[in-house]
Coordinates of C-alpha atoms and ligand atoms in Angstrom, one line a residue:
M1 CA 19.8 2.2 11.7
T2 CA 16.5 0.9 10.6
L3 CA 14.5 1.4 7.5
R4 CA 12.0 4.6 7.7
L5 CA 9.5 5.7 5.3
A6 CA 7.9 9.3 5.0
T7 CA 5.4 10.2 2.6
A8 CA 3.5 13.6 1.6
G9 CA 1.1 14.7 -1.0
E10 CA -2.5 15.3 -2.1
S11 CA -4.4 13.8 -4.9
H12 CA -4.5 16.9 -7.0
G13 CA -1.6 18.8 -5.7
P14 CA 1.7 18.9 -7.7
A15 CA 2.8 15.8 -6.5
L16 CA 3.4 12.8 -4.1
V17 CA 6.6 12.3 -2.6
A18 CA 8.5 9.8 -0.4
I19 CA 12.0 9.9 1.7
L20 CA 13.3 6.2 2.3
S21 CA 15.8 6.3 5.2
G22 CA 18.1 3.4 6.1
L23 CA 18.8 1.6 2.8
P24 CA 22.2 0.0 2.6
A25 CA 24.7 1.6 0.3
G26 CA 25.1 -0.2 -3.1
L27 CA 21.9 -1.6 -3.7
E28 CA 21.0 -1.5 -7.3
L29 CA 17.7 -0.2 -8.3
D30 CA 15.9 -0.9 -11.7
R31 CA 14.1 2.5 -12.7
D32 CA 11.6 0.0 -15.2
A33 CA 10.9 -2.4 -12.1
I34 CA 9.8 0.7 -10.3
D35 CA 7.5 2.1 -13.1
G36 CA 6.3 -1.1 -14.1
D37 CA 4.6 -1.5 -10.5
L38 CA 3.3 1.9 -10.8
R39 CA 2.0 0.8 -14.1
R40 CA 0.5 -2.2 -12.7
R41 CA -1.4 -0.4 -9.8
Q42 CA -2.8 1.9 -12.3
Q43 CA -4.1 -0.9 -14.7
G44 CA -6.6 -2.4 -12.5
Y45 CA -10.2 -3.3 -13.5
G46 CA -12.8 -0.7 -12.6
R47 CA -10.6 2.3 -12.4
S48 CA -11.7 5.8 -13.1
P49 CA -10.9 8.1 -16.1
R50 CA -8.3 9.6 -13.7
Q51 CA -6.2 6.8 -14.9
Q52 CA -6.2 8.1 -18.2
I53 CA -4.8 11.2 -17.1
E54 CA -1.8 9.8 -14.9
Q55 CA 1.0 8.1 -16.4
D56 CA 2.7 7.5 -12.9
A57 CA 6.5 7.5 -13.1
V58 CA 9.1 7.6 -10.5
E59 CA 11.5 10.6 -10.3
V60 CA 14.5 10.4 -7.9
L61 CA 15.9 13.5 -6.3
A62 CA 18.4 12.1 -3.7
G63 CA 20.2 9.1 -2.4
L64 CA 20.8 7.6 -5.8
R65 CA 23.8 7.7 -8.3
H66 CA 24.3 6.0 -11.3
G67 CA 21.5 3.6 -10.5
R68 CA 23.1 2.7 -6.5
T69 CA 21.7 4.0 -3.3
L70 CA 24.3 5.8 -1.4
G71 CA 23.1 5.1 2.2
T72 CA 21.6 8.3 2.4
P73 CA 17.8 9.2 2.5
L74 CA 16.5 8.3 -1.1
A75 CA 13.9 10.9 -2.0
L76 CA 11.3 9.8 -4.7
V77 CA 8.7 11.8 -6.3
V78 CA 5.6 10.8 -8.1
R79 CA 4.1 13.7 -10.2
N80 CA 0.1 14.2 -10.5
A81 CA -0.4 15.2 -14.2
D82 CA -4.0 16.0 -13.3
H83 CA -2.5 19.1 -11.2
R84 CA -2.6 20.9 -14.5
N85 CA -6.3 21.2 -14.3
W86 CA -6.2 22.0 -10.5
T87 CA -3.4 25.2 -10.6
W88 CA -5.8 27.6 -8.9
G89 CA -7.8 25.1 -6.8
M90 CA -4.6 23.4 -5.2
A91 CA -2.2 26.0 -5.4
P92 CA 0.0 25.7 -2.3
W93 CA 0.0 29.6 -2.2
P94 CA -2.5 31.9 -2.2
P95 CA -3.6 31.9 -6.0
E96 CA -3.6 34.8 -8.3
G97 CA -6.0 35.8 -10.9
E98 CA -9.4 34.7 -11.3
P99 CA -10.3 31.3 -10.0
S100 CA -10.4 28.8 -12.7
G101 CA -10.2 24.8 -13.7
K102 CA -11.3 22.4 -10.9
G103 CA -11.6 22.8 -6.8
T104 CA -12.6 26.4 -6.9
K105 CA -15.7 25.9 -4.7
P106 CA -16.0 24.6 -1.4
V107 CA -17.1 21.0 -0.8
T108 CA -19.6 20.5 1.8
L109 CA -21.5 17.5 1.1
P110 CA -19.7 14.6 3.3
R111 CA -19.8 11.1 1.7
P112 CA -20.6 8.2 4.1
G113 CA -17.5 5.9 4.2
H114 CA -15.1 8.5 3.1
A115 CA -12.5 10.7 5.4
D116 CA -14.8 13.6 4.6
L117 CA -16.6 14.4 7.9
A118 CA -14.4 13.1 10.3
G119 CA -11.7 15.0 8.4
V120 CA -13.5 18.5 8.6
L121 CA -14.6 18.1 12.2
K122 CA -11.6 17.2 13.4
Y123 CA -9.0 19.5 11.6
G124 CA -11.7 22.4 11.6
H125 CA -11.8 22.8 7.8
E126 CA -15.0 24.2 6.2
D127 CA -13.9 22.8 2.6
V128 CA -14.1 18.7 2.4
R129 CA -11.5 19.1 0.0
N130 CA -8.6 20.0 2.7
A131 CA -9.8 16.5 4.4
L132 CA -10.1 14.1 1.0
E133 CA -7.2 15.2 -1.0
R134 CA -4.9 13.5 1.4
A135 CA -7.2 10.6 2.2
S136 CA -7.4 9.7 -1.2
A137 CA -6.0 6.7 -2.5
R138 CA -4.0 8.2 -5.2
H139 CA -1.4 8.7 -2.1
T140 CA -0.7 5.0 -2.7
A141 CA 1.3 5.6 -6.0
V142 CA 4.4 6.4 -4.1
H143 CA 3.8 3.8 -1.3
V144 CA 4.0 1.3 -4.5
A145 CA 7.5 3.0 -5.4
A146 CA 8.6 2.7 -1.8
G147 CA 7.7 -1.1 -2.2
A148 CA 9.5 -1.7 -5.5
V149 CA 12.6 -0.4 -3.6
A150 CA 11.8 -2.7 -0.7
K151 CA 11.5 -5.7 -3.2
A152 CA 14.8 -4.9 -4.9
L153 CA 16.4 -5.1 -1.2
L154 CA 14.6 -8.1 -0.3
A155 CA 15.8 -9.7 -4.0
T156 CA 19.3 -9.7 -2.8
I157 CA 18.7 -12.5 -0.1
G158 CA 16.2 -14.4 -2.2
L159 CA 13.0 -13.1 -0.7
A160 CA 10.3 -12.6 -3.1
V161 CA 6.6 -10.9 -2.4
A162 CA 3.6 -10.9 -4.8
G163 CA 0.0 -9.8 -4.3
S164 CA -3.1 -11.1 -6.4
V165 CA -7.0 -10.7 -6.3
A166 CA -8.7 -14.0 -4.6
D167 CA -11.0 -14.4 -7.5
E168 CA -10.4 -12.2 -10.2
E169 CA -13.0 -13.5 -12.7
A170 CA -15.8 -13.1 -10.1
L171 CA -14.5 -9.7 -9.2
R172 CA -14.6 -8.3 -12.9
A173 CA -17.9 -9.9 -13.4
A174 CA -19.2 -7.9 -9.9
I175 CA -17.6 -4.7 -11.4
D176 CA -19.6 -4.7 -14.6
E177 CA -22.8 -5.2 -12.8
A178 CA -22.0 -2.4 -10.1
R179 CA -21.1 -0.2 -13.1
A180 CA -24.3 -0.6 -14.9
E181 CA -26.3 -0.2 -11.8
R182 CA -23.7 2.7 -10.8
D183 CA -22.4 1.2 -7.7
T184 CA -19.0 0.4 -6.3
V185 CA -17.6 -2.9 -4.9
G186 CA -15.0 -4.3 -2.5
G187 CA -13.0 -7.3 -2.4
V188 CA -10.2 -9.7 -1.3
V189 CA -6.5 -9.6 -2.2
E190 CA -3.6 -12.2 -1.0
V191 CA -0.3 -11.6 -0.9
R192 CA 2.6 -14.2 -0.6
A193 CA 6.3 -13.7 0.4
T194 CA 8.6 -16.8 -0.5
G195 CA 12.2 -17.4 0.4
V196 CA 11.6 -16.0 4.2
P197 CA 14.3 -17.2 6.4
P198 CA 13.0 -18.2 9.9
G199 CA 13.5 -15.3 12.5
L200 CA 12.1 -11.8 10.6
G201 CA 9.9 -10.2 13.5
S202 CA 10.3 -11.1 17.0
Y203 CA 7.8 -12.1 20.0
A204 CA 9.8 -9.9 22.4
T205 CA 7.6 -7.0 22.2
K206 CA 4.3 -6.4 20.2
D207 CA 5.9 -3.8 18.2
D208 CA 8.2 -6.1 16.9
R209 CA 5.7 -8.9 15.8
L210 CA 5.7 -9.6 12.1
D211 CA 2.2 -10.2 12.1
A212 CA 1.2 -7.2 14.1
R213 CA 3.4 -5.0 11.5
L214 CA 1.8 -6.5 8.5
A215 CA -1.8 -5.9 9.9
F216 CA -0.7 -2.3 10.6
A217 CA 0.8 -1.9 7.2
L218 CA -2.2 -3.3 5.3
M219 CA -5.1 -1.3 7.4
G220 CA -2.9 1.5 6.8
I221 CA -4.0 1.1 3.1
Q222 CA -6.9 3.0 2.1
A223 CA -10.3 1.1 2.1
V224 CA -8.9 -1.9 3.9
K225 CA -11.2 -2.9 6.7
G226 CA -10.3 -6.3 7.5
V227 CA -6.7 -8.4 7.4
E228 CA -6.1 -12.1 7.9
I229 CA -2.8 -13.7 8.4
G230 CA -3.0 -17.5 7.2
D231 CA -5.9 -19.0 7.7
G232 CA -7.1 -16.2 10.3
F233 CA -10.6 -16.1 11.4
A234 CA -10.9 -19.8 10.1
L235 CA -8.8 -20.9 12.8
A236 CA -11.3 -20.0 15.4
E237 CA -13.3 -22.6 14.2
L238 CA -10.6 -25.6 14.9
R239 CA -9.5 -27.8 17.6
G240 CA -5.9 -26.9 18.2
S241 CA -5.0 -30.6 17.2
E242 CA -6.3 -29.4 13.5
A243 CA -5.1 -25.8 13.6
H244 CA -1.2 -25.8 13.8
D245 CA 1.2 -27.0 11.3
E246 CA 3.2 -30.1 12.5
I247 CA 7.3 -29.7 12.6
R248 CA 9.1 -32.2 10.5
T249 CA 12.6 -33.3 11.2
D250 CA 14.1 -30.9 8.7
R251 CA 12.0 -28.2 10.5
R252 CA 9.7 -27.6 7.5
R253 CA 5.8 -28.0 7.4
D254 CA 3.9 -30.1 5.4
T255 CA 0.7 -27.5 5.9
N256 CA 0.8 -23.6 6.4
R257 CA -2.2 -22.6 8.6
A258 CA -0.3 -19.9 10.1
G259 CA 0.5 -18.1 7.1
G260 CA 4.3 -18.6 8.0
I261 CA 4.2 -16.8 11.3
E262 CA 4.1 -18.0 14.7
A263 CA 4.3 -15.7 18.0
G264 CA 5.2 -12.8 15.7
V265 CA 8.3 -14.5 14.2
S266 CA 8.6 -15.8 10.5
N267 CA 8.7 -19.7 10.5
G268 CA 10.5 -20.0 7.1
E269 CA 7.1 -21.1 5.4
E270 CA 5.6 -19.1 3.0
I271 CA 4.1 -15.9 4.5
V272 CA 0.2 -15.8 3.4
V273 CA -1.8 -12.6 4.1
R274 CA -5.2 -11.3 3.1
A275 CA -7.0 -7.8 3.1
A276 CA -10.3 -7.2 2.5
M277 CA -11.2 -3.9 1.1
K278 CA -14.6 -2.1 1.3
P279 CA -16.6 -0.8 -1.6
L280 CA -15.4 2.9 -2.4
P281 CA -17.7 5.2 -0.8
T282 CA -17.8 7.6 -4.1
L283 CA -21.4 6.8 -5.3
M284 CA -23.2 8.0 -8.5
K285 CA -26.0 7.1 -6.9
P286 CA -25.2 9.2 -3.7
L287 CA -26.4 8.3 -0.1
G288 CA -27.9 10.6 2.2
S289 CA -25.6 12.8 4.0
V290 CA -26.1 16.7 5.4
D291 CA -25.2 19.7 3.7
L292 CA -22.5 21.3 6.2
A293 CA -22.9 24.8 5.0
T294 CA -26.8 24.7 5.3
G295 CA -27.1 22.1 7.9
E296 CA -30.0 20.3 5.8
E297 CA -30.3 17.0 4.6
A298 CA -28.8 16.6 1.2
A299 CA -27.6 13.7 -1.1
A300 CA -23.4 12.9 -0.7
L301 CA -21.0 14.4 -3.2
V302 CA -21.0 12.9 -6.5
E303 CA -17.9 13.1 -8.6
R304 CA -15.8 11.3 -10.8
S305 CA -14.5 7.9 -9.1
D306 CA -13.5 4.2 -9.6
V307 CA -15.9 1.2 -9.5
A308 CA -13.5 -0.6 -7.9
A309 CA -9.8 -0.7 -7.0
V310 CA -9.4 -4.2 -5.7
E311 CA -7.0 -5.0 -8.5
A312 CA -4.9 -2.0 -7.5
L313 CA -5.1 -3.1 -3.8
A314 CA -3.2 -6.1 -4.8
V315 CA -0.3 -4.3 -5.9
V316 CA -0.6 -1.8 -3.1
A317 CA -0.8 -4.6 -0.3
E318 CA 2.1 -6.5 -2.2
A319 CA 4.2 -2.9 -1.6
A320 CA 3.1 -2.9 2.1
V321 CA 4.1 -6.1 2.7
A322 CA 7.3 -5.7 1.0
W323 CA 8.2 -2.6 2.9
E324 CA 7.1 -4.4 6.2
L325 CA 9.6 -7.3 5.3
A326 CA 12.5 -5.2 4.3
V327 CA 12.2 -3.4 7.6
A328 CA 12.4 -6.6 9.6
A329 CA 14.9 -7.6 7.4
R330 CA 17.0 -4.6 8.0
D331 CA 16.6 -5.2 11.5
K332 CA 17.9 -8.5 11.6
F333 CA 20.7 -8.3 9.2
G334 CA 22.1 -4.8 9.7
G335 CA 24.2 -3.5 6.8
D336 CA 25.5 -0.2 5.9
A337 CA 26.8 -1.6 2.7
I338 CA 24.5 -3.9 0.6
R339 CA 27.0 -6.6 0.8
D340 CA 27.1 -6.6 4.7
F341 CA 23.5 -7.2 4.4
V342 CA 23.5 -9.9 2.1
A343 CA 26.8 -11.8 4.1
A344 CA 24.7 -11.4 7.4
H345 CA 21.9 -13.6 5.8
A346 CA 24.2 -16.1 4.8
S347 CA 26.0 -16.6 7.8
Y348 CA 22.9 -16.6 9.6
L349 CA 21.4 -19.5 7.3
E350 CA 24.6 -21.3 7.6
R351 CA 24.1 -21.0 11.6
I352 CA 20.9 -22.2 11.7
E353 CA 21.6 -24.8 8.7
W354 CA 18.6 -23.5 6.7
H355 CA 18.7 -24.5 3.2
Ligands
LIG1 C1 -10.0 8.6 -5.4 C2 -10.8 8.9 -6.3 C3 -10.1 9.2 -7.9 C4 -9.1 7.8 -8.2 C5 -8.3 7.9 -7.1 C6 -8.5 7.6 -5.9 O1 -9.5 10.2 -8.1 P1 -10.5 11.4 -8.8 O2 -11.2 12.2 -7.7 O3 -9.0 12.2 -9.2 O4 -10.9 10.8 -10.0 O5 -8.8 7.7 -9.3 O6 -7.1 7.5 -7.2 C7 -6.1 7.8 -8.1 C8 -6.0 8.8 -8.7 C9 -4.7 6.9 -8.2 O7 -4.1 7.3 -9.1 O8 -5.1 5.8 -7.6 C10 -10.2 8.6 -3.8 O9 -11.3 9.5 -3.6 O10 -9.4 8.0 -3.1

């Protein structure tokens, strides 16, 4: 059995949900650790007033008893507090009574850079809201909850994952400037994983390559337009003699230009990945667009938005990397019971004499 994650939920619907299957039984989860990551995701500089409405906290509906996993699917819920303002507009069933609250009028002004236009064309929607609600980065909340569970699993074998903003001070200054000019900014985040044994992932097929899986997971996050493993694009400028990490007799390296992955397999060095986020597409000074109701030129939709979500991305990217490493670790070490997983890891390290 492998680890799997399925999610659902709209930004202003009742809740976000995640089902995690394939977790070993007996894994101890810490509610404060999960809620702590949810709070970290919300606290980034430059977020919209929406973050004052939400107080994200995890609810567990299945798969956990007295704080330990049962080896059955773990069902997580993060409620959208803002739904109380959208009970008519985002009602799952045909709403009763007069329209009230938000989301009662169709959105017809697609924002360049958002899912709006492609979403309505692809799915045949007349209201852009039907596309933007799921495309919203609100959805990352439940991925962060799943990532916190993945980190708990990884911690049992001494593996830790941490995300950060590449240049926090410069970012905050850029956010202040953009806010004053009613604009938005993007940025770059870095995720590092320590304690990774050699041998996670495989060169056997491209689906198994750890670098491919990490790139897939990071590109799957809203607004991410670029991913780099180790020195990434800079490696293209170097000679082979300068680009690779020489192997010492203890099989460790003095450099880590590969970012801890060679041929799609972890090599025992720290895993280092970066993701680049584009500036958010909801602009207070909107770009040109079309009114889909009239076919006329029009300014794109203007609504409450973040100036930047780069600090949030650091937490979300950390969760995404943690999840993929947990999948790779579960594939390598198996384990219906957590003690089997831990024992398989220990016996593997013994076989390869990795200390
Ligand atoms: C988002 C737009 C904003 C963000 C939201 C993502 O939401 P709203 O339209 O309700 O103001 O705050 O992010 C979150 C709610 C969150 O929790 O991260 C978007 O369009 O992607």
